[in-house]
Structures are given as structure tokens and as C-alpha cells.
PDB file of C-alpha atoms in Angstrom:
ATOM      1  CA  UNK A  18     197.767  72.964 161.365  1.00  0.00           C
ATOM      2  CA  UNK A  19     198.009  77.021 161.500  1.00  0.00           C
ATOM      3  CA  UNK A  20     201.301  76.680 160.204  1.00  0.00           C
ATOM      4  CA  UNK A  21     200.878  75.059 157.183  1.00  0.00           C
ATOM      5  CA  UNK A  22     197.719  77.030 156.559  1.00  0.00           C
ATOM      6  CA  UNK A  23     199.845  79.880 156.636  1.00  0.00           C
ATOM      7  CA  UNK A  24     202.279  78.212 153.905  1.00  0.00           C
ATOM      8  CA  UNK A  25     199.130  77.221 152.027  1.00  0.00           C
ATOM      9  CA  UNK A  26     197.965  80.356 152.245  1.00  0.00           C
ATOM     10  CA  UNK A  27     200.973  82.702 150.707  1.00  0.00           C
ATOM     11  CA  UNK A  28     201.504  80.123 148.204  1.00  0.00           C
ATOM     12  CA  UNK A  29     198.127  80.461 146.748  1.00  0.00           C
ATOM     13  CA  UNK A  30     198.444  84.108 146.809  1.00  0.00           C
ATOM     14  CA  UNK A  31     201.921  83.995 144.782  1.00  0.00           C
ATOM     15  CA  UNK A  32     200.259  80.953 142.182  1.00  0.00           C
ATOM     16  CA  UNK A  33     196.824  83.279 141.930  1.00  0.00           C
ATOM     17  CA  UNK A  34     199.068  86.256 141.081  1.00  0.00           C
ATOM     18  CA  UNK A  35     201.201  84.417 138.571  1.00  0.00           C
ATOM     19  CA  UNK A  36     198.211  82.789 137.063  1.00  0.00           C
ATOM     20  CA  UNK A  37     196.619  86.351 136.994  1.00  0.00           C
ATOM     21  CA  UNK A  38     199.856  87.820 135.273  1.00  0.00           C
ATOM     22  CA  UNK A  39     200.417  84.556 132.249  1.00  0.00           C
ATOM     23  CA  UNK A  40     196.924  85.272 131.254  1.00  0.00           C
ATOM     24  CA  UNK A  41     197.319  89.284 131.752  1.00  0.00           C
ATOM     25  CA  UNK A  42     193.884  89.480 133.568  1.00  0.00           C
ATOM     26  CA  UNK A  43     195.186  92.923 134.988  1.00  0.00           C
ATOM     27  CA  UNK A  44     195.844  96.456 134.235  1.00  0.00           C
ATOM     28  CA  UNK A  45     199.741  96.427 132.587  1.00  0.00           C
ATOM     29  CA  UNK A  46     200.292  92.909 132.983  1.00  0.00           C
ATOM     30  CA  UNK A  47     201.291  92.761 129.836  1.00  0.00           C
ATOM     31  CA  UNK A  48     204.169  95.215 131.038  1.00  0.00           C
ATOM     32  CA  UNK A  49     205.551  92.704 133.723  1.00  0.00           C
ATOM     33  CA  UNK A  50     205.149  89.122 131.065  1.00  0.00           C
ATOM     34  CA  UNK A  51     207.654  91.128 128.870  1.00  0.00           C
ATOM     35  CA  UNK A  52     210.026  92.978 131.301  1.00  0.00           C
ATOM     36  CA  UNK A  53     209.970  90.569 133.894  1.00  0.00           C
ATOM     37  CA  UNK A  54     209.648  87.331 132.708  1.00  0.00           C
ATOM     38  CA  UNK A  55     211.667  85.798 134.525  1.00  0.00           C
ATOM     39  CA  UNK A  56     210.356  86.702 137.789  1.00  0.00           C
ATOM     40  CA  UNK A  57     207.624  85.634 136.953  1.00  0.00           C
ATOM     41  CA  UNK A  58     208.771  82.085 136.265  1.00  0.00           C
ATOM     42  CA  UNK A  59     210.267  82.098 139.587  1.00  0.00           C
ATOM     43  CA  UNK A  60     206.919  83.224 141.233  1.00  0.00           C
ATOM     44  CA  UNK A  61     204.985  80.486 139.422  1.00  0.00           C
ATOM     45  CA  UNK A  62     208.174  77.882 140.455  1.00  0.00           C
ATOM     46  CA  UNK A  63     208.039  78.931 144.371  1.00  0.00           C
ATOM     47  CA  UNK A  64     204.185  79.215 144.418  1.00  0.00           C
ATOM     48  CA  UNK A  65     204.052  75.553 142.839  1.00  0.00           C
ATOM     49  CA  UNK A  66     206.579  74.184 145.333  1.00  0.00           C
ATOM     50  CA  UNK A  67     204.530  76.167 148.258  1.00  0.00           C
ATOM     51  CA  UNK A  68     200.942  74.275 147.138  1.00  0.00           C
ATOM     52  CA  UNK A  69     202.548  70.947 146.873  1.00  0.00           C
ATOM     53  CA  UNK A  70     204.166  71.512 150.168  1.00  0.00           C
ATOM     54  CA  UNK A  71     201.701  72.801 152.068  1.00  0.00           C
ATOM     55  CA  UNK A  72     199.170  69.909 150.591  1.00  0.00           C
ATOM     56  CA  UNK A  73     201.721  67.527 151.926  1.00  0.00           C
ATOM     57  CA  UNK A  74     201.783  69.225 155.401  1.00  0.00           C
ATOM     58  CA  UNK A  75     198.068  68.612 155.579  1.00  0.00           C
ATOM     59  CA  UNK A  76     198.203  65.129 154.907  1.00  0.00           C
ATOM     60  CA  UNK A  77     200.461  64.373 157.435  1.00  0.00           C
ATOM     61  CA  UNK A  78     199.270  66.669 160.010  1.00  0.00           C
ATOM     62  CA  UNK A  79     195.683  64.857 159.770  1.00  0.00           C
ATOM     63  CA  UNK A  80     196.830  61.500 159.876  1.00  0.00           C
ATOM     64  CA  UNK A  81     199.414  62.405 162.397  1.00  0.00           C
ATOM     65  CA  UNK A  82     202.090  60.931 160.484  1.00  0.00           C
ATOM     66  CA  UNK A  83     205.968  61.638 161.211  1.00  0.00           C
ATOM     67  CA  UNK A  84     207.394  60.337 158.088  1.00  0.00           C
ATOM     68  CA  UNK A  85     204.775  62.950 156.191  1.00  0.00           C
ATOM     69  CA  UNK A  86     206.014  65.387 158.428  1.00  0.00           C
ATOM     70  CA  UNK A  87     209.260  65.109 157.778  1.00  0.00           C
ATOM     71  CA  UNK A  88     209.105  65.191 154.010  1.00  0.00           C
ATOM     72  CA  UNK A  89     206.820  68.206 154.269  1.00  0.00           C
ATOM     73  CA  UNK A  90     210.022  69.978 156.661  1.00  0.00           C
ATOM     74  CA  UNK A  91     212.154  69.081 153.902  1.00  0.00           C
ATOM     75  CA  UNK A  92     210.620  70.597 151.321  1.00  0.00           C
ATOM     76  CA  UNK A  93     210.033  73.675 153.119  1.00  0.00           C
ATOM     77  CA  UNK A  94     213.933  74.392 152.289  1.00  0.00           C
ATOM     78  CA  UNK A  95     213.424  74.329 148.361  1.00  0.00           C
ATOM     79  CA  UNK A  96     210.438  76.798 149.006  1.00  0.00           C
ATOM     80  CA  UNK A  97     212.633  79.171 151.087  1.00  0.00           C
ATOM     81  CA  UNK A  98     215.321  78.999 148.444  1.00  0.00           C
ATOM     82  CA  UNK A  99     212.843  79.596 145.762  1.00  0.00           C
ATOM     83  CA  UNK A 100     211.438  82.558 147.758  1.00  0.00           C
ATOM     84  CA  UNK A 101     215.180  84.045 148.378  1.00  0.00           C
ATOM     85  CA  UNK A 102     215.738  83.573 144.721  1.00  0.00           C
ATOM     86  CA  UNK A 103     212.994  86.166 143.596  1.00  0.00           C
ATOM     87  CA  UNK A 104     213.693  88.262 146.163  1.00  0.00           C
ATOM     88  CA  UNK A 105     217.308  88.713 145.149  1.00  0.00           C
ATOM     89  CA  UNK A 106     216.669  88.761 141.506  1.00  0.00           C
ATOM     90  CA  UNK A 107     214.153  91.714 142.230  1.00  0.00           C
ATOM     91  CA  UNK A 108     215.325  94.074 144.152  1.00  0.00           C
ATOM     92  CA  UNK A 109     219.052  93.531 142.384  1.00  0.00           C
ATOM     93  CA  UNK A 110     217.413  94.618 139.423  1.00  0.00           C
ATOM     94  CA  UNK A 111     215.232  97.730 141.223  1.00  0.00           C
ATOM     95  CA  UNK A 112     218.420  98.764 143.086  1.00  0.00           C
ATOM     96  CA  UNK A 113     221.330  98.863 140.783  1.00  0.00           C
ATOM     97  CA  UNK A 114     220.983 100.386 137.618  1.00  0.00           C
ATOM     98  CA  UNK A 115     217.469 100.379 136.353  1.00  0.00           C
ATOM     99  CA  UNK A 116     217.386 102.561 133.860  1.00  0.00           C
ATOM    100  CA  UNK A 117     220.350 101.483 132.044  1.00  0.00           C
ATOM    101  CA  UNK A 118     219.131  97.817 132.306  1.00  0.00           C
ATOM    102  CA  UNK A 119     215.737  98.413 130.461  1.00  0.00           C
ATOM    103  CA  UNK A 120     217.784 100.514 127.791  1.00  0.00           C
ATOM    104  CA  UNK A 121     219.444  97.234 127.362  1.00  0.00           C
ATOM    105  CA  UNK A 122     216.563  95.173 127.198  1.00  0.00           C
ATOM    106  CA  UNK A 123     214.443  97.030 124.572  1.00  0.00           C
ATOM    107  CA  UNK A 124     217.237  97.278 122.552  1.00  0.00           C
ATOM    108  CA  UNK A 125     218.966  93.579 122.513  1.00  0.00           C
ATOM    109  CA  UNK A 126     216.356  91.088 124.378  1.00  0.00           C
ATOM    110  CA  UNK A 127     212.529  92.974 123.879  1.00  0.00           C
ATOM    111  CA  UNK A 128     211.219  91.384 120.682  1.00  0.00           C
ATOM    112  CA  UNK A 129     209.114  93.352 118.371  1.00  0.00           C
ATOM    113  CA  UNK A 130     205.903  92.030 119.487  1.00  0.00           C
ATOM    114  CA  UNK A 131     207.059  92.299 123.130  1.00  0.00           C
ATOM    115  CA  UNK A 132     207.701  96.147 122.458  1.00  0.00           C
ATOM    116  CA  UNK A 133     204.167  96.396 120.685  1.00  0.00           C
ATOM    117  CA  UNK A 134     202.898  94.713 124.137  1.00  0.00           C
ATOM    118  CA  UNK A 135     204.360  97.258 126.184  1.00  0.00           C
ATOM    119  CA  UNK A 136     204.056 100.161 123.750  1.00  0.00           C
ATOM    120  CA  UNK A 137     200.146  99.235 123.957  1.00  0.00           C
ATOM    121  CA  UNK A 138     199.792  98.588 127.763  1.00  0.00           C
ATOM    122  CA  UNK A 139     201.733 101.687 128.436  1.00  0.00           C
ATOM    123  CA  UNK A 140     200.458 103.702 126.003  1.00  0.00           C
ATOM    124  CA  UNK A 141     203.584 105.095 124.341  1.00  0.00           C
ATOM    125  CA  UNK A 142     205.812 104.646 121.210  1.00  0.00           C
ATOM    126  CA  UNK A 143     209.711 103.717 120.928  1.00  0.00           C
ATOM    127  CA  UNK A 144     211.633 103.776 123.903  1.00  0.00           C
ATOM    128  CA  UNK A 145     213.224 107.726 124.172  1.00  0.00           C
ATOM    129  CA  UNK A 146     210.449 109.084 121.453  1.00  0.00           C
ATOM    130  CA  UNK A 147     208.710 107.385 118.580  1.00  0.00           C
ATOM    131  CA  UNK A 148     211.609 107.559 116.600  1.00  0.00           C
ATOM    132  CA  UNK A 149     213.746 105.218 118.547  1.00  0.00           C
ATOM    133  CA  UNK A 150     213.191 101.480 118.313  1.00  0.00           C
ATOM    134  CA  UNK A 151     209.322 101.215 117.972  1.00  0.00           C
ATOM    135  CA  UNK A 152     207.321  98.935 116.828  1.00  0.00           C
ATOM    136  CA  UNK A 153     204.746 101.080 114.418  1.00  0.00           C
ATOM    137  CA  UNK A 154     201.136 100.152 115.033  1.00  0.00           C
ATOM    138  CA  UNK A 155     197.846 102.105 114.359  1.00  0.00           C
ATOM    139  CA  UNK A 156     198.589 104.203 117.383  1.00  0.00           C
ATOM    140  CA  UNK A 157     202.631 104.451 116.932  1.00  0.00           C
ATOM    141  CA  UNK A 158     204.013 105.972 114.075  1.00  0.00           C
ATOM    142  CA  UNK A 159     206.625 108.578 113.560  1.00  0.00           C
ATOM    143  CA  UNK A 160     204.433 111.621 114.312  1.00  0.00           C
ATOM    144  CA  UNK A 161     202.223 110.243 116.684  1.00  0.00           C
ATOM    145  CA  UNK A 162     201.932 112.098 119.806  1.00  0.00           C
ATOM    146  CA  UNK A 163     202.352 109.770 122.331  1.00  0.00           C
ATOM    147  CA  UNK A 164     205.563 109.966 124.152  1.00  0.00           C
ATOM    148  CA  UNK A 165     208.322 107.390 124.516  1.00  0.00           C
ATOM    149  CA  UNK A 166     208.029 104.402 126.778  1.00  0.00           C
ATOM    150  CA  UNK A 167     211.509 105.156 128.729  1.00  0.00           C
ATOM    151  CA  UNK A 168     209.478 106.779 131.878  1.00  0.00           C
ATOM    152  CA  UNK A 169     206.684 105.121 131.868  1.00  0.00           C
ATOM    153  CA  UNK A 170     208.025 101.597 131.683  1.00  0.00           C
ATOM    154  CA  UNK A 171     210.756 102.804 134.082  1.00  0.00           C
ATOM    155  CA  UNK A 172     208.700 104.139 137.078  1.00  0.00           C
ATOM    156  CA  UNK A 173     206.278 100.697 136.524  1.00  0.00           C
ATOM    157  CA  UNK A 174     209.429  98.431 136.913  1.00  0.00           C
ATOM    158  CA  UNK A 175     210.614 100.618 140.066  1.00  0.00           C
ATOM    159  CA  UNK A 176     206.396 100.190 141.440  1.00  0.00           C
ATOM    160  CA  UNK A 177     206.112  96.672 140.480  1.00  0.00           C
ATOM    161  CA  UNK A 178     209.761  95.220 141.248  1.00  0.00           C
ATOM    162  CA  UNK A 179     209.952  97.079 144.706  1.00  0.00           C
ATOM    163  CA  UNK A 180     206.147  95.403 145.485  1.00  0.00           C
ATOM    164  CA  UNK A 181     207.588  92.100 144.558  1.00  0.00           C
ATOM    165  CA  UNK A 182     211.021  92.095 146.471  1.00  0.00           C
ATOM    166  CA  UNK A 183     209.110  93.468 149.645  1.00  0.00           C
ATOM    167  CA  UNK A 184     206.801  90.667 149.873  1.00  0.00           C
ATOM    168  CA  UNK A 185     209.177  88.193 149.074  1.00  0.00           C
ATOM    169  CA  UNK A 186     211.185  88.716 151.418  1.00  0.00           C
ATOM    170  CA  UNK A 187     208.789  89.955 154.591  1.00  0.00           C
ATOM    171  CA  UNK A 188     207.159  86.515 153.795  1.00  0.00           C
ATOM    172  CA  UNK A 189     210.951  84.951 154.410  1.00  0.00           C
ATOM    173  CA  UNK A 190     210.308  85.624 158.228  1.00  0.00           C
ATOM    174  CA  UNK A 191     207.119  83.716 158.460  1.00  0.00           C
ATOM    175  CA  UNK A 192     208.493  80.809 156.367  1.00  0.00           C
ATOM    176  CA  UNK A 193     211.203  80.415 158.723  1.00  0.00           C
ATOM    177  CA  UNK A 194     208.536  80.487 161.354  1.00  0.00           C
ATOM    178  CA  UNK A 195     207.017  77.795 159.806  1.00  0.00           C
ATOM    179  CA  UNK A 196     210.112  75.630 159.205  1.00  0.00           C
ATOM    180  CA  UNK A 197     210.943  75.422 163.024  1.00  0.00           C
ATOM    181  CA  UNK A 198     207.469  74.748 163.455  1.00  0.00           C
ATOM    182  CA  UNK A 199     207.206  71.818 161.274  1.00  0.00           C
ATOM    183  CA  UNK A 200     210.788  70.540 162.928  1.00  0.00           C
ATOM    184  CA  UNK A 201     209.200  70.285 166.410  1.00  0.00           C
ATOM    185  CA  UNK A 202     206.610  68.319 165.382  1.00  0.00           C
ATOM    186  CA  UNK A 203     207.958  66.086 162.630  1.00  0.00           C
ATOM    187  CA  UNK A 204     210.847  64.845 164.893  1.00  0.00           C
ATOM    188  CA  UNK A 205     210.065  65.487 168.698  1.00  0.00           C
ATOM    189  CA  UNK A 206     205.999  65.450 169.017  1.00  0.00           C
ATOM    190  CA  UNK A 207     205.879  61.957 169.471  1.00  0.00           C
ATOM    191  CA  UNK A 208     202.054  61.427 171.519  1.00  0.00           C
ATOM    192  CA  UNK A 209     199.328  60.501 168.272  1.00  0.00           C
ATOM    193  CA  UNK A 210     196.756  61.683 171.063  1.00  0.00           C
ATOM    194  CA  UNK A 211     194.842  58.032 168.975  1.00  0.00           C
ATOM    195  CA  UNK A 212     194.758  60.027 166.115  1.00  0.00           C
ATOM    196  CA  UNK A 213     195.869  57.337 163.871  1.00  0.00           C
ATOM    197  CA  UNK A 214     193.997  55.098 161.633  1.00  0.00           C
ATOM    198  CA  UNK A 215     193.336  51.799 162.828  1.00  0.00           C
ATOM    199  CA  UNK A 216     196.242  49.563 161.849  1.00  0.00           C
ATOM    200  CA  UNK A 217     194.116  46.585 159.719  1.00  0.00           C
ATOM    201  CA  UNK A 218     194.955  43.749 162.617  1.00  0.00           C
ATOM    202  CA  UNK A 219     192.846  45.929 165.355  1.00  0.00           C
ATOM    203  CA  UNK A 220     189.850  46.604 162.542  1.00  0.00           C
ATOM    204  CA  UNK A 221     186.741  44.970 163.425  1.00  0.00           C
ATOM    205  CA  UNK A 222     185.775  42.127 160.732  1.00  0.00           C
ATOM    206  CA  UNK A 223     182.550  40.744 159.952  1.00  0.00           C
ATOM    207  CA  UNK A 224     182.938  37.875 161.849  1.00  0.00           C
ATOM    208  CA  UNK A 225     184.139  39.622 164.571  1.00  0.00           C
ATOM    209  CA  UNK A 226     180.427  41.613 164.961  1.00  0.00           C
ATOM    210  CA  UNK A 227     178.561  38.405 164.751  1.00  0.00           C
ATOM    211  CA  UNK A 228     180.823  36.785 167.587  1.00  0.00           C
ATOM    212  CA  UNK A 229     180.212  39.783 170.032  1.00  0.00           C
ATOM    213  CA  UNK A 230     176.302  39.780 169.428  1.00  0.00           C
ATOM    214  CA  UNK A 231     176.215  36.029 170.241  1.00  0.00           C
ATOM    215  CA  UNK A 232     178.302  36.617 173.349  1.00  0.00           C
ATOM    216  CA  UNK A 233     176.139  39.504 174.241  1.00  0.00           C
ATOM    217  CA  UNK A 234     172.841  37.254 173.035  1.00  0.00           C
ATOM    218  CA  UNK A 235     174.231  34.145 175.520  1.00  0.00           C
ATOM    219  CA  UNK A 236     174.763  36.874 178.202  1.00  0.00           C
ATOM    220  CA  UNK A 237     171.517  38.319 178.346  1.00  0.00           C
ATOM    221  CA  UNK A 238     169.907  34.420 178.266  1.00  0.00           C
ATOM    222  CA  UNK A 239     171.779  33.475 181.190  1.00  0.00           C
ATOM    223  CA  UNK A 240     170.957  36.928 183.303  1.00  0.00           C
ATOM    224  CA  UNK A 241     167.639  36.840 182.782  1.00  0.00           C
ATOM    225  CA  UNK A 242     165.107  33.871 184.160  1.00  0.00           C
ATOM    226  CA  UNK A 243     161.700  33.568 183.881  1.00  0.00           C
ATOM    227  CA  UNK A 244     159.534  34.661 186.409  1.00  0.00           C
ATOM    228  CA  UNK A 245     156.272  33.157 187.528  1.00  0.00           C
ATOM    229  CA  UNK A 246     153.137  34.657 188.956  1.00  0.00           C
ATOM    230  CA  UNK A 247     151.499  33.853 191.965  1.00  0.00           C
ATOM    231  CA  UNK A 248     147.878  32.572 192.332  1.00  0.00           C
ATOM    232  CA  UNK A 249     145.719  35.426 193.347  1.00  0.00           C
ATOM    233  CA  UNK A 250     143.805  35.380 197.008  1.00  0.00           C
ATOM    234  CA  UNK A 251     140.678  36.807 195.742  1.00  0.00           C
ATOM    235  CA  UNK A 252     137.465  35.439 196.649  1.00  0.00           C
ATOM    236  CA  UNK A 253     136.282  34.505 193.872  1.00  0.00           C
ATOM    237  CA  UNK A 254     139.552  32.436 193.089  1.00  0.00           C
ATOM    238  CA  UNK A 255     138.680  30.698 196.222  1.00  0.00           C
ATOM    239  CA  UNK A 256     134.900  29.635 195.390  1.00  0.00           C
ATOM    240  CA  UNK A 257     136.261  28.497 191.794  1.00  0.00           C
ATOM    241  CA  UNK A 258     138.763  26.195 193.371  1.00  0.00           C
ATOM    242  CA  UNK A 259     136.524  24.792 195.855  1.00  0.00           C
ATOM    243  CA  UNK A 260     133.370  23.639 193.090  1.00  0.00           C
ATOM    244  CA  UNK A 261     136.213  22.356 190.754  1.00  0.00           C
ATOM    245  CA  UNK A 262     137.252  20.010 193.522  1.00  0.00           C
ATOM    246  CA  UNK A 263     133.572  19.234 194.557  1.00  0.00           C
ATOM    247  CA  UNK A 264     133.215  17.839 191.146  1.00  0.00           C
ATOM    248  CA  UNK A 265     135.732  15.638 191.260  1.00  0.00           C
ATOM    249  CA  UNK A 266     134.930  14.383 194.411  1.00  0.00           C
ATOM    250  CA  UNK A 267     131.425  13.381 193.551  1.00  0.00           C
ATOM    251  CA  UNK A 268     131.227  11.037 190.019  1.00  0.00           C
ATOM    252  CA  UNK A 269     127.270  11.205 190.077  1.00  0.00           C
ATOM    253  CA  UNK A 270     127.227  14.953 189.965  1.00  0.00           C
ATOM    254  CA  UNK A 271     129.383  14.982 187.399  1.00  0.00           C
ATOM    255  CA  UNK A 272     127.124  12.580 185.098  1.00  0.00           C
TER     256      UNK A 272
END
């Protein structure tokens, strides 16, 4: 159960994140929806895979079930792969050639409005000065002052991408944690401790309450007789008795 917490746990952190970053909740989000959109795909794809996994894990972990168990270890494998996958795609991006990548992307794949998004976020105009590829606004025009988004946008993407390739994969470690974890007890914890649910022959019916309390009923009238008192020795008992039988003795007396 700690184990899939665990996977329950990161994955909500990764789909909170993403959910944070499509709706641009936080400071320069708006920054990593345009720059790094594809990440961010891949965040929302593993984080998805994660929940639905770790959901499943749950399941089967309460109702002790192997089968359960075993699909939940088998999905743990697309969620590692989906994990490696933004890892790579991060830091191969932070580590080789930045700079000339993001002079490549605001020229050929940034559309206008995605340069306005970063130009506003960032708070700069055209990519080396204002004169250079920007999208004019109220606050970018040729002799604005604001400077040009190249270092800005740069040392965000080397912040941002190095944050996201360092938890992705220091949370590989754990994951694999977890996947030997779930293999132990999907295929060689065999003892259900009773934790099972009742398989529907064993249930107890209707029928079957009423027969016990008549068995139980039948005991309890065959265990326990009835018990009669003794005539008490008083005195007074005694002097009763012996007029009674006087009475009867002696017609005339009685007339």
C-alpha cells in the first residue's frame, strides 16, 4: 500500500503541475506552453498513466487481488518509459545547444501569437532587440525600451528544463522501487490473510438466518426445563392445610 501511494503520489504532483501550466495559473507559464510544449504533453501523458496506475494498484491491493496486481505491475513499465521519455527530451535539449535551438524556434516554429505570449510573460520585444522578429504590441514597438527576449527566455529554459529533467529522472529510482515491489506481491505473496470478499456460495442468505435462529430457538427449548417450587414449611402454611382438610372431613360443618 506505501508503494503505490508513493506512485499515486508523484503522479498527482506531475498532473497538478501540468494542469497548473495548460491553464498558465503561474508566473511565466505562458513561457514553458510555447517553448516547451511538448514536454509538457509528455508530463500530462506520464502523469495520466501514473493516476490510472496507481488507482489500479489500490484496487487490487484492497481486495487482495493477484490478477489486479499484476495488471497494475504491468503498467508500471509504460509509466517508467513515459518518465524516461521526458527526462531525455529535457535535459537533451538543456545540454546540447540551447541557445542555437531557441534561435531556431522563434524564427521557424514560434507563431506570432506564441512570440506575443512570451514577449508579454517575459517582458521583452523581438528575440536579439525589438527589431528582430517581434510581434508589435502596445508595449513592443521599434523604439520601445525593453530589451530582446534572447536572455531572458534563454536562462528560463536553462531554470525550468534543468528542474524538469532532475525530477524526472531522481523519481526513476523510486519507480523502479516500486516496480519490484509490486512484482513480489503480484506473483509470489500468495497468503489473502481472509482479506477477500466472500465468494457468493459462502454468503449468508435470508433463509439461511431464519434456519440458525430456529436451531438456536429449538436449542434453548430443549436446555432449559421448567422448574417447580416447593411448598413452604411455615406455620401458617401448616394451620391452613390442616382447617382445609377439617372441612372436608366434616359435611355438617360445611353446611
Amino acid at each position: 500500500m506505501i508503494s503505490v501511494v508513493t506512485v499515486l503520489c508523484y503522479g498527482s504532483g506531475a498532473m497538478i503541475c501540468a494542469i497548473l501550466t495548460w491553464f498558465r495559473t503561474w508566473n511565466h507559464a505562458d513561457v514553458m506552453y510555447v517553448a516547451d510544449n511538448d514536454i509538457l504533453i509528455l508530463i500530462t501523458l506520464a502523469a495520466s498513466i501514473l493516476m490510472f496506475t496507481a488507482i489500479l494498484g489500490i484496487t487490487g491491493t484492497l481486495l487482495n487481488s493477484r490478477p489486479i496486481l499484476a495488471t497494475y505491475t504491468l503498467l508500471l513499465w509504460p509509466a517508467l518509459i513515459s518518465m524516461l521519455a521526458v527526462g531525455y527530451i529535457s535535459y537533451k535539449r538543456y545540454a546540447f545547444s540551447l541557445d542555437r535551438k531557441l534561435n531556431f524556434s522563434w524564427s521557424q516554429y514560434y507563431t506570432p501569437l506564441g512570440r506575443l505570449m512570451i514577449q508579454s510573460s517575459l517582458r521583452c520585444c523581438g528575440y536579439y532587440d525589438p527589431l528582430h522578429e517581434a510581434t508589435t504590441s502596445n508595449k513592443c514597438y521599434p523604439r520601445t525600451p525593453l530589451p530582446g527576449c534572447k536572455g531572458k527566455l534563454y536562462r528560463f529554459e536553462r531554470e525550468n528544463l534543468s528542474l524538469v529533467w532532475s525530477t524526472a529522472f531522481s523519481l526513476v529510482s523510486l519507480h523502479l522501487i516500486n516496480i519490484l515491489v509490486a512484482l513480489l506481491c503480484s506473483n509470489h505473496v500468495t497468503n489473502v490473510f481472509g482479506k477477500r470478499i466472500t465468494p457468493k456460495q459462502y454468503r449468508l442468505s435470508e433463509q439461511d438466518l431464519k434456519t440458525d435462529a430456529e436451531k438456536i430457538k429449538s436449542y434453548i427449548v430443549e436446555q432449559v426445563r421448567p422448574i417447580y417450587s416447593r411448598a413452604s414449611s411455615s406455620t401458617v402454611f401448616r394451620e391452613d392445610r390442616e382447617e382445609r382438610m377439617s372441612l372436608l372431613k366434616d359435611p355438617a360443618r360445611l353446611a
